[in-house]
Coordinates of C-alpha atoms in Angstrom, one line a residue:
M11 CA -97.2 -43.4 -49.8
G12 CA -94.9 -40.3 -50.6
I13 CA -91.1 -40.0 -49.8
T14 CA -92.3 -38.3 -46.5
T15 CA -94.3 -40.9 -45.5
L16 CA -91.6 -43.5 -46.4
T17 CA -89.0 -41.7 -44.3
A18 CA -91.4 -41.0 -41.5
A19 CA -92.5 -44.8 -41.3
R20 CA -88.8 -45.9 -41.5
I21 CA -88.3 -43.9 -38.2
L22 CA -91.3 -45.3 -36.6
K23 CA -90.4 -48.8 -37.6
G24 CA -87.2 -48.2 -35.7
Q25 CA -88.6 -46.7 -32.6
L26 CA -91.2 -49.2 -32.4
E27 CA -88.1 -51.6 -32.0
N28 CA -86.6 -49.2 -29.2
R29 CA -84.1 -47.7 -31.7
S30 CA -83.4 -44.1 -32.6
G31 CA -85.2 -44.7 -36.1
E32 CA -83.5 -42.7 -38.6
E33 CA -81.0 -45.8 -39.2
T34 CA -83.8 -48.4 -39.7
V35 CA -83.9 -50.1 -42.9
M36 CA -87.2 -50.8 -44.4
T37 CA -87.7 -53.7 -46.7
M38 CA -88.4 -51.5 -49.4
D39 CA -85.1 -49.7 -48.8
T40 CA -83.2 -52.9 -49.8
F41 CA -84.3 -52.9 -53.5
P42 CA -81.6 -52.4 -55.3
Y43 CA -83.4 -50.3 -58.4
V44 CA -85.2 -47.1 -57.6
G45 CA -87.2 -44.6 -59.9
L46 CA -89.8 -41.7 -59.8
A47 CA -92.8 -41.8 -61.4
K48 CA -94.8 -38.7 -62.3
T49 CA -98.3 -38.9 -61.0
Y50 CA -100.5 -36.0 -62.8
S51 CA -103.8 -37.1 -64.3
V52 CA -105.1 -35.9 -68.0
D53 CA -107.0 -33.0 -66.1
F54 CA -105.7 -32.4 -62.9
Q55 CA -102.1 -31.4 -61.7
I56 CA -102.4 -33.6 -58.3
P57 CA -104.4 -36.7 -58.7
D58 CA -106.7 -39.2 -57.0
S59 CA -106.1 -42.9 -56.6
A60 CA -108.5 -44.0 -59.4
S61 CA -106.6 -42.3 -62.2
T62 CA -103.1 -43.1 -60.5
A63 CA -104.4 -46.6 -60.2
T64 CA -105.4 -46.7 -63.8
A65 CA -102.2 -45.2 -64.8
Y66 CA -100.1 -47.9 -63.0
L67 CA -102.3 -50.9 -63.7
C68 CA -103.7 -50.1 -67.2
G69 CA -100.8 -48.2 -68.8
V70 CA -102.8 -44.9 -69.9
K71 CA -103.2 -41.7 -67.9
S72 CA -106.9 -41.0 -67.4
N73 CA -109.2 -38.6 -65.8
L74 CA -110.1 -37.9 -62.0
N75 CA -112.2 -40.1 -60.6
T76 CA -112.6 -42.9 -63.3
V77 CA -111.2 -46.1 -63.5
G78 CA -110.3 -48.6 -66.3
L79 CA -110.9 -46.0 -68.7
S80 CA -108.8 -43.9 -71.1
G81 CA -108.6 -40.1 -71.0
A82 CA -111.9 -39.9 -73.0
G83 CA -113.9 -41.2 -70.3
R84 CA -115.4 -38.3 -68.2
N85 CA -116.1 -38.2 -64.6
G86 CA -119.6 -39.4 -63.9
V87 CA -120.9 -39.5 -67.6
C88 CA -121.9 -43.1 -68.1
R89 CA -121.9 -42.7 -72.0
S90 CA -118.4 -41.8 -72.0
Q91 CA -117.4 -45.3 -71.1
K92 CA -118.5 -47.2 -74.2
G93 CA -115.4 -47.9 -76.4
N94 CA -112.9 -46.0 -73.9
E95 CA -112.5 -49.1 -71.7
V96 CA -108.8 -50.2 -71.0
T97 CA -107.6 -53.6 -69.6
S98 CA -104.8 -53.9 -66.7
I99 CA -102.0 -55.9 -66.2
L100 CA -104.3 -58.2 -64.1
R101 CA -106.3 -58.9 -67.1
W102 CA -103.2 -59.4 -69.3
A103 CA -101.8 -61.9 -66.7
K104 CA -105.2 -63.9 -66.5
D105 CA -105.5 -64.1 -70.4
A106 CA -101.8 -65.7 -70.3
G107 CA -103.2 -68.3 -68.2
K108 CA -101.3 -67.1 -64.6
S109 CA -103.6 -67.1 -61.6
V110 CA -104.3 -63.3 -60.5
G111 CA -105.4 -61.9 -57.2
I112 CA -106.1 -58.7 -55.3
V113 CA -105.2 -58.2 -51.4
T114 CA -106.6 -54.8 -49.9
T115 CA -107.0 -52.9 -46.8
T116 CA -109.9 -51.0 -48.1
R117 CA -113.2 -52.4 -49.4
V118 CA -112.4 -54.3 -52.6
Q119 CA -114.5 -51.9 -54.7
H120 CA -112.2 -49.1 -53.8
A121 CA -110.3 -47.2 -56.4
T122 CA -107.1 -48.9 -56.6
P123 CA -108.4 -52.5 -56.8
A124 CA -111.3 -51.3 -59.1
A125 CA -108.8 -50.3 -61.5
A126 CA -107.5 -53.9 -62.0
Y127 CA -110.8 -55.1 -63.0
A128 CA -113.5 -52.5 -63.6
H129 CA -114.5 -49.9 -66.2
S130 CA -116.4 -47.2 -64.4
A131 CA -116.8 -43.5 -65.2
S132 CA -117.2 -43.0 -61.3
R133 CA -115.2 -44.7 -58.6
K134 CA -117.8 -43.9 -56.5
W135 CA -120.3 -46.4 -57.9
Y136 CA -119.5 -49.2 -55.5
A137 CA -123.2 -50.8 -55.8
D138 CA -125.9 -50.2 -58.0
S139 CA -127.8 -48.0 -55.1
D140 CA -124.8 -45.5 -55.6
M141 CA -125.4 -44.7 -59.3
P142 CA -127.9 -42.4 -60.6
A143 CA -130.7 -43.4 -62.6
S144 CA -129.4 -42.1 -65.9
A145 CA -126.0 -44.1 -65.3
K146 CA -128.4 -47.4 -65.1
E147 CA -130.2 -46.6 -68.0
G148 CA -127.5 -46.0 -69.9
G149 CA -126.2 -49.3 -69.2
C150 CA -123.3 -48.9 -66.9
R151 CA -122.8 -51.3 -64.1
D152 CA -121.6 -50.7 -60.6
I153 CA -118.1 -51.8 -59.6
A154 CA -119.3 -54.8 -57.2
H155 CA -121.3 -56.4 -60.3
Q156 CA -118.1 -56.0 -62.3
L157 CA -115.9 -57.5 -59.4
I158 CA -117.2 -61.1 -60.3
N159 CA -118.4 -60.4 -64.0
N160 CA -115.5 -59.0 -65.6
I161 CA -112.2 -61.3 -64.7
D162 CA -112.1 -64.5 -63.4
I163 CA -110.2 -63.2 -60.4
D164 CA -108.6 -66.2 -58.3
V165 CA -108.3 -64.4 -54.9
I166 CA -110.2 -61.6 -53.6
I167 CA -109.2 -60.3 -49.9
G168 CA -110.3 -56.9 -48.2
G169 CA -113.5 -55.5 -47.1
G170 CA -116.8 -54.4 -48.9
R171 CA -119.6 -57.0 -47.8
K172 CA -122.5 -54.5 -47.9
Y173 CA -121.9 -53.7 -51.6
M174 CA -122.6 -57.4 -52.3
T175 CA -125.6 -58.1 -50.8
P176 CA -129.5 -57.1 -51.0
R177 CA -130.5 -53.7 -49.3
G178 CA -131.2 -54.4 -45.9
T179 CA -129.3 -57.5 -45.5
K180 CA -128.2 -57.8 -42.2
D181 CA -124.3 -58.0 -41.8
P182 CA -122.9 -61.3 -40.1
E183 CA -120.7 -59.5 -37.8
Y184 CA -122.7 -56.4 -36.9
P185 CA -126.5 -57.4 -37.4
Y186 CA -127.7 -54.3 -35.8
D187 CA -125.8 -51.7 -37.4
L188 CA -128.0 -50.5 -40.1
A189 CA -124.8 -48.8 -41.7
A190 CA -123.3 -52.3 -42.4
A191 CA -126.5 -53.6 -44.0
G192 CA -126.6 -54.8 -47.6
R193 CA -126.8 -51.9 -50.2
R194 CA -127.7 -53.5 -53.3
A195 CA -130.9 -52.1 -54.9
D196 CA -131.5 -54.8 -57.5
G197 CA -131.8 -57.7 -54.9
R198 CA -128.6 -59.3 -56.1
D199 CA -126.5 -61.3 -53.7
L200 CA -123.3 -61.3 -55.5
I201 CA -121.6 -63.4 -52.8
A202 CA -123.8 -66.1 -53.6
E203 CA -123.6 -65.8 -57.3
W204 CA -119.7 -65.9 -57.0
Q205 CA -119.9 -69.0 -55.1
K206 CA -122.6 -70.6 -57.6
S207 CA -120.5 -69.7 -60.4
K208 CA -117.5 -71.6 -59.1
A209 CA -119.4 -74.9 -59.1
G210 CA -116.7 -77.8 -59.2
K211 CA -113.9 -75.9 -57.9
V212 CA -112.8 -75.8 -54.3
A213 CA -114.0 -72.3 -53.7
H214 CA -114.3 -70.6 -50.2
Y215 CA -116.0 -67.5 -49.1
V216 CA -115.0 -66.1 -45.7
W217 CA -115.8 -63.1 -43.6
N218 CA -113.9 -63.8 -40.1
K219 CA -110.4 -64.8 -39.3
K220 CA -111.2 -68.2 -37.9
D221 CA -112.5 -69.4 -41.3
F222 CA -109.7 -67.8 -43.0
D223 CA -107.2 -69.4 -41.1
A224 CA -108.8 -72.9 -41.7
I225 CA -108.6 -72.5 -45.3
D226 CA -106.0 -74.8 -46.7
S227 CA -104.1 -73.0 -49.4
N228 CA -102.9 -76.2 -51.1
T229 CA -106.4 -77.5 -51.9
T230 CA -108.0 -74.1 -52.6
D231 CA -108.7 -73.0 -56.0
Y232 CA -110.6 -69.7 -55.3
L233 CA -111.1 -67.5 -52.3
M234 CA -113.2 -64.6 -51.5
A235 CA -112.7 -63.0 -48.4
L236 CA -114.6 -60.0 -47.0
F237 CA -113.5 -59.1 -43.5
E238 CA -115.6 -55.6 -43.0
P239 CA -118.8 -54.0 -44.5
G240 CA -116.6 -51.3 -45.6
D241 CA -113.1 -50.7 -45.4
L242 CA -110.9 -52.8 -42.9
R243 CA -109.7 -51.7 -39.3
F244 CA -106.8 -49.5 -39.2
E245 CA -103.8 -51.7 -38.0
L246 CA -104.0 -49.7 -34.6
E247 CA -107.6 -50.6 -33.9
R248 CA -107.7 -54.0 -35.7
D249 CA -108.8 -57.0 -33.5
P250 CA -106.3 -60.0 -34.2
V251 CA -108.6 -62.5 -33.1
K252 CA -111.5 -61.2 -35.7
D253 CA -109.1 -60.1 -38.7
P254 CA -106.0 -61.1 -40.1
S255 CA -103.2 -58.4 -40.9
V256 CA -102.1 -57.5 -44.5
I257 CA -99.2 -59.6 -43.8
E258 CA -101.3 -62.6 -43.2
T259 CA -103.6 -62.0 -46.2
T260 CA -100.6 -61.5 -48.4
E261 CA -99.2 -64.7 -47.1
K262 CA -102.5 -66.7 -48.1
A263 CA -102.9 -64.9 -51.1
I264 CA -99.4 -66.0 -52.5
Q265 CA -99.7 -69.6 -51.4
I266 CA -103.1 -70.0 -53.2
L267 CA -101.7 -68.3 -56.5
Q268 CA -98.3 -69.8 -56.9
K269 CA -99.6 -73.5 -57.2
N270 CA -100.1 -72.0 -61.0
P271 CA -97.1 -73.4 -62.9
K272 CA -97.8 -70.7 -65.3
G273 CA -97.1 -68.0 -62.7
F274 CA -99.3 -65.5 -61.1
F275 CA -100.1 -61.7 -60.4
L276 CA -101.2 -60.1 -57.1
L277 CA -101.8 -56.6 -56.3
V278 CA -101.6 -55.7 -52.6
E279 CA -102.8 -52.5 -51.4
G280 CA -102.1 -50.7 -48.1
G281 CA -104.9 -48.7 -49.0
R282 CA -105.4 -47.2 -45.3
I283 CA -102.2 -45.2 -45.4
D284 CA -104.1 -42.8 -47.7
Q285 CA -107.1 -42.8 -45.4
G286 CA -105.2 -42.1 -42.4
H287 CA -103.5 -39.1 -44.2
H288 CA -106.9 -37.8 -45.1
A289 CA -107.8 -37.7 -41.4
S290 CA -104.8 -35.9 -40.5
R291 CA -103.8 -38.9 -38.2
A292 CA -100.3 -39.3 -39.2
S293 CA -100.0 -42.2 -36.4
M294 CA -102.5 -44.4 -38.3
A295 CA -101.1 -43.9 -41.6
L296 CA -97.6 -44.5 -40.4
H297 CA -98.6 -47.7 -38.8
E298 CA -100.4 -48.8 -41.8
A299 CA -97.1 -48.2 -43.9
V300 CA -95.1 -50.3 -41.2
A301 CA -97.6 -53.1 -41.6
L302 CA -97.5 -52.7 -45.2
D303 CA -93.5 -53.1 -45.3
R304 CA -93.8 -56.0 -43.3
A305 CA -96.1 -57.6 -45.7
V306 CA -93.5 -57.0 -48.5
A307 CA -91.1 -58.8 -46.3
R308 CA -93.5 -61.8 -45.8
A309 CA -93.8 -61.8 -49.7
L310 CA -90.2 -61.7 -50.4
E311 CA -89.7 -64.6 -47.8
I312 CA -92.2 -66.7 -49.3
T313 CA -91.3 -66.3 -53.1
N314 CA -88.1 -67.0 -55.1
E315 CA -86.2 -63.6 -56.3
N316 CA -84.8 -65.5 -59.2
D317 CA -88.2 -65.9 -60.8
T318 CA -90.1 -63.1 -59.1
L319 CA -90.0 -59.5 -59.7
T320 CA -91.2 -57.2 -57.1
L321 CA -92.2 -53.8 -57.4
A322 CA -93.1 -51.3 -54.5
T323 CA -94.6 -47.8 -55.5
A324 CA -97.3 -45.2 -54.9
D325 CA -100.6 -44.0 -56.3
H326 CA -99.6 -40.4 -55.0
S327 CA -98.4 -38.5 -52.2
H328 CA -100.1 -36.1 -49.6
A329 CA -99.8 -32.8 -48.2
F330 CA -97.6 -33.9 -45.8
S331 CA -94.2 -32.5 -44.6
F332 CA -91.5 -33.3 -41.9
N333 CA -89.9 -30.3 -40.4
G334 CA -88.6 -28.3 -37.3
Y335 CA -84.9 -29.3 -36.8
P336 CA -85.6 -32.3 -34.3
F337 CA -83.0 -34.1 -32.2
R338 CA -81.6 -37.5 -33.3
G339 CA -83.9 -40.2 -31.9
N340 CA -86.8 -37.6 -31.3
P341 CA -90.0 -39.4 -31.4
I342 CA -91.2 -39.3 -34.9
L343 CA -94.9 -38.2 -33.8
G344 CA -93.5 -35.8 -31.3
K345 CA -92.8 -32.0 -31.1
S346 CA -89.8 -30.1 -32.4
P347 CA -87.7 -28.7 -29.9
L348 CA -88.2 -25.2 -31.7
F349 CA -91.1 -22.7 -31.0
G350 CA -93.1 -20.8 -33.6
K351 CA -93.0 -17.0 -33.6
D352 CA -96.3 -17.2 -31.5
S353 CA -94.4 -18.9 -28.7
L354 CA -96.1 -22.0 -29.3
P355 CA -94.7 -25.6 -30.2
F356 CA -95.4 -27.7 -33.0
T357 CA -95.1 -31.5 -34.3
T358 CA -92.6 -32.3 -36.6
L359 CA -95.1 -34.0 -38.8
M360 CA -97.4 -31.5 -40.1
Y361 CA -99.8 -31.1 -43.0
G362 CA -100.5 -28.4 -45.6
N363 CA -104.3 -28.5 -45.2
G364 CA -106.7 -30.6 -43.3
P365 CA -109.0 -30.9 -40.1
G366 CA -106.3 -29.9 -38.0
H367 CA -106.3 -26.3 -38.5
K368 CA -107.8 -24.5 -35.5
I369 CA -107.2 -21.0 -34.5
V370 CA -108.6 -19.6 -31.2
N371 CA -108.3 -16.0 -30.4
N372 CA -106.1 -15.5 -33.4
K373 CA -103.7 -18.3 -32.0
R374 CA -102.9 -21.9 -32.7
P375 CA -103.5 -24.4 -29.8
D376 CA -101.1 -24.9 -27.3
I377 CA -100.0 -28.6 -27.4
R378 CA -97.5 -28.7 -24.6
G379 CA -99.7 -30.8 -22.4
V380 CA -101.1 -32.9 -25.4
D381 CA -99.7 -36.2 -26.1
T382 CA -99.2 -35.9 -29.9
T383 CA -98.0 -39.5 -30.3
S384 CA -101.5 -40.5 -29.4
N385 CA -103.3 -42.5 -32.1
A386 CA -106.3 -40.2 -32.0
Y387 CA -104.2 -37.1 -32.5
V388 CA -104.8 -34.8 -35.3
Q389 CA -102.0 -33.0 -36.7
Q390 CA -102.0 -29.1 -37.1
S391 CA -102.4 -27.9 -40.8
A392 CA -101.9 -24.8 -42.3
V393 CA -105.3 -24.5 -44.3
P394 CA -108.7 -25.6 -42.8
M395 CA -110.2 -28.4 -44.7
D396 CA -112.7 -31.3 -43.9
T397 CA -110.3 -33.9 -45.2
E398 CA -106.6 -33.4 -46.3
T399 CA -105.8 -33.7 -49.9
H400 CA -103.2 -35.3 -52.0
G401 CA -100.1 -34.1 -53.0
G402 CA -98.6 -33.9 -56.4
E403 CA -94.8 -34.7 -56.4
D404 CA -93.1 -37.8 -58.0
V405 CA -93.4 -40.9 -55.8
A406 CA -90.7 -43.6 -55.6
V407 CA -90.5 -46.7 -57.5
F408 CA -88.6 -49.6 -56.0
A409 CA -88.0 -53.0 -57.8
R410 CA -86.0 -56.2 -57.2
G411 CA -85.9 -59.6 -59.0
P412 CA -85.6 -60.1 -62.9
M413 CA -85.6 -57.3 -65.0
A414 CA -85.7 -54.9 -62.2
H415 CA -83.5 -52.6 -64.1
L416 CA -86.3 -51.5 -66.2
F417 CA -87.4 -49.2 -63.3
H418 CA -85.1 -46.2 -63.1
G419 CA -84.7 -42.7 -63.6
V420 CA -87.9 -40.3 -63.9
Q421 CA -90.9 -42.1 -66.0
E422 CA -94.3 -41.5 -66.3
Q423 CA -96.8 -43.5 -64.1
N424 CA -98.2 -45.2 -66.7
Y425 CA -94.7 -46.8 -67.9
I426 CA -95.0 -49.3 -65.1
P427 CA -97.6 -51.7 -66.2
H428 CA -95.7 -52.0 -69.6
A429 CA -92.5 -52.5 -68.1
L430 CA -94.0 -55.3 -65.7
A431 CA -95.8 -56.5 -69.0
Y432 CA -92.4 -56.7 -70.8
A433 CA -90.6 -58.2 -67.8
A434 CA -93.0 -61.1 -67.6
C435 CA -93.7 -61.6 -71.4
L436 CA -97.1 -60.9 -71.3
G437 CA -99.1 -58.9 -74.4
E438 CA -97.6 -58.8 -77.8
N439 CA -94.3 -57.4 -77.2
L440 CA -92.5 -60.8 -76.9
G441 CA -89.5 -60.7 -79.2
H442 CA -87.1 -60.7 -76.1
C443 CA -88.9 -63.8 -74.8
L444 CA -86.8 -66.8 -75.8
S445 CA -88.2 -70.0 -76.8
P446 CA -87.1 -73.1 -74.8
S447 CA -87.8 -75.3 -78.0
S448 CA -85.5 -73.5 -80.0
T449 CA -82.7 -72.3 -77.6
T450 CA -80.5 -74.5 -75.2
E451 CA -80.7 -73.8 -71.7
Q452 CA -77.2 -72.7 -71.8
D453 CA -77.8 -70.4 -74.6
V454 CA -80.5 -68.8 -72.3
M455 CA -78.0 -68.2 -69.3
N456 CA -75.3 -66.7 -71.6
T457 CA -77.1 -64.4 -73.7
A458 CA -80.3 -63.3 -72.1
P459 CA -81.5 -61.5 -68.7
R460 CA -83.1 -63.9 -66.8
L461 CA -87.0 -63.2 -67.2
P462 CA -89.6 -63.6 -64.2
S463 CA -92.1 -66.2 -64.1
H464 CA -93.5 -64.7 -61.0
L465 CA -94.3 -60.9 -60.7
I466 CA -94.5 -59.1 -57.3
A467 CA -95.3 -55.4 -57.8
Q468 CA -95.9 -53.3 -54.6
L469 CA -97.9 -50.2 -55.4
T470 CA -98.4 -47.4 -52.9
V471 CA -99.5 -44.0 -51.9
G472 CA -101.9 -42.7 -49.3
I473 CA -102.6 -46.2 -50.6
L474 CA -100.0 -49.2 -51.2
A475 CA -100.2 -52.0 -53.5
T476 CA -98.2 -55.1 -54.1
T477 CA -98.3 -57.4 -57.1
L478 CA -96.9 -60.8 -57.9
L479 CA -96.7 -62.6 -60.9
H480 CA -95.7 -66.3 -60.4

């Protein structure tokens, strides 16, 4: 969710409300403090979501495709994990007695959520069947196993059912789809194991909207909601009867977590923004970004800005451009009034590379009769690729609430969790945190910046995420 995505999503949001679009104000636009984060990884100039999520959640730069490891962890090398594990702000918050949660529109074992709880030399080791024999022999564990064993996470919402159940287990929603069946080679049912581990607590596992809506947040201690075998459906393809929106899942997560008087931390990821871009389907990516912005708005409505720090940022950008001198109010998914030197039109949104590169008889396709606003339209690109790549420019960091001023200027991406921890009085650097037993309330009001008891951080890129500390 780079700057171009934010700008285009802002215009789309306005045009969906029958306005010209350019003057629209996104919820994230209202955040008073804005900075930039440098996204490169240890080994690559342009990163992936595993290395960037490790940076903004764990506070260290890492190598491409690795999650929850320092730069000493090597891609796909199991033995490089030992001794190089790094913990995330989600773990720091849990250790401090706060409730913690993860909400994503991808599988819950995907790179961004995985960096919050797992340590893996490969982001692709979703289930044990995805791991090479050498990794299993070396003692490395798959990400789904780590999801329920590493940290006691109070709320887990997203997709990824098939990585939790034994190979061949029929999916409850798609029983005749072999691709949706369980993937685990070890025969373990991690959903059942999770339920068993919560004996004595009010813990719910759900996989559909009906059961999700029936959950009473006031009495629920733990929630695992897995709505798809893999990633959730794009917002434009989501069946609102069967699957909740990211707005609804964010709201439910906050309602459950905010009961903890010590506060909470919630990571919310609009992960399919990234996947829409990889397919060069700008319509899909932008509608995901608009949905994510609405989730941010809902989060702000049900939390108190006096005690909640909210952060919105991105993993990385994409090879995505906005060009061509379109007139004011031109459909953001439409065509430029200009033609290229080949006497053919082009869309104002295009990609530097991707599956949209097509040359026939040394010419680009003629799109004069093509509806480029269609959800299925694949934008043209300059370089042919099976899937579009990430971009390497800095990404925006928006902040509001107590200590939001910490997010300013141009910073390394791994600065983010350290600033969040400082703001929420997590970890060892607590000299600025005033003790109620030694300081009067009036002294606090007069001498110290207000500290958040809740932290909401929205992290975004081709993927977006949101974090709340109650």
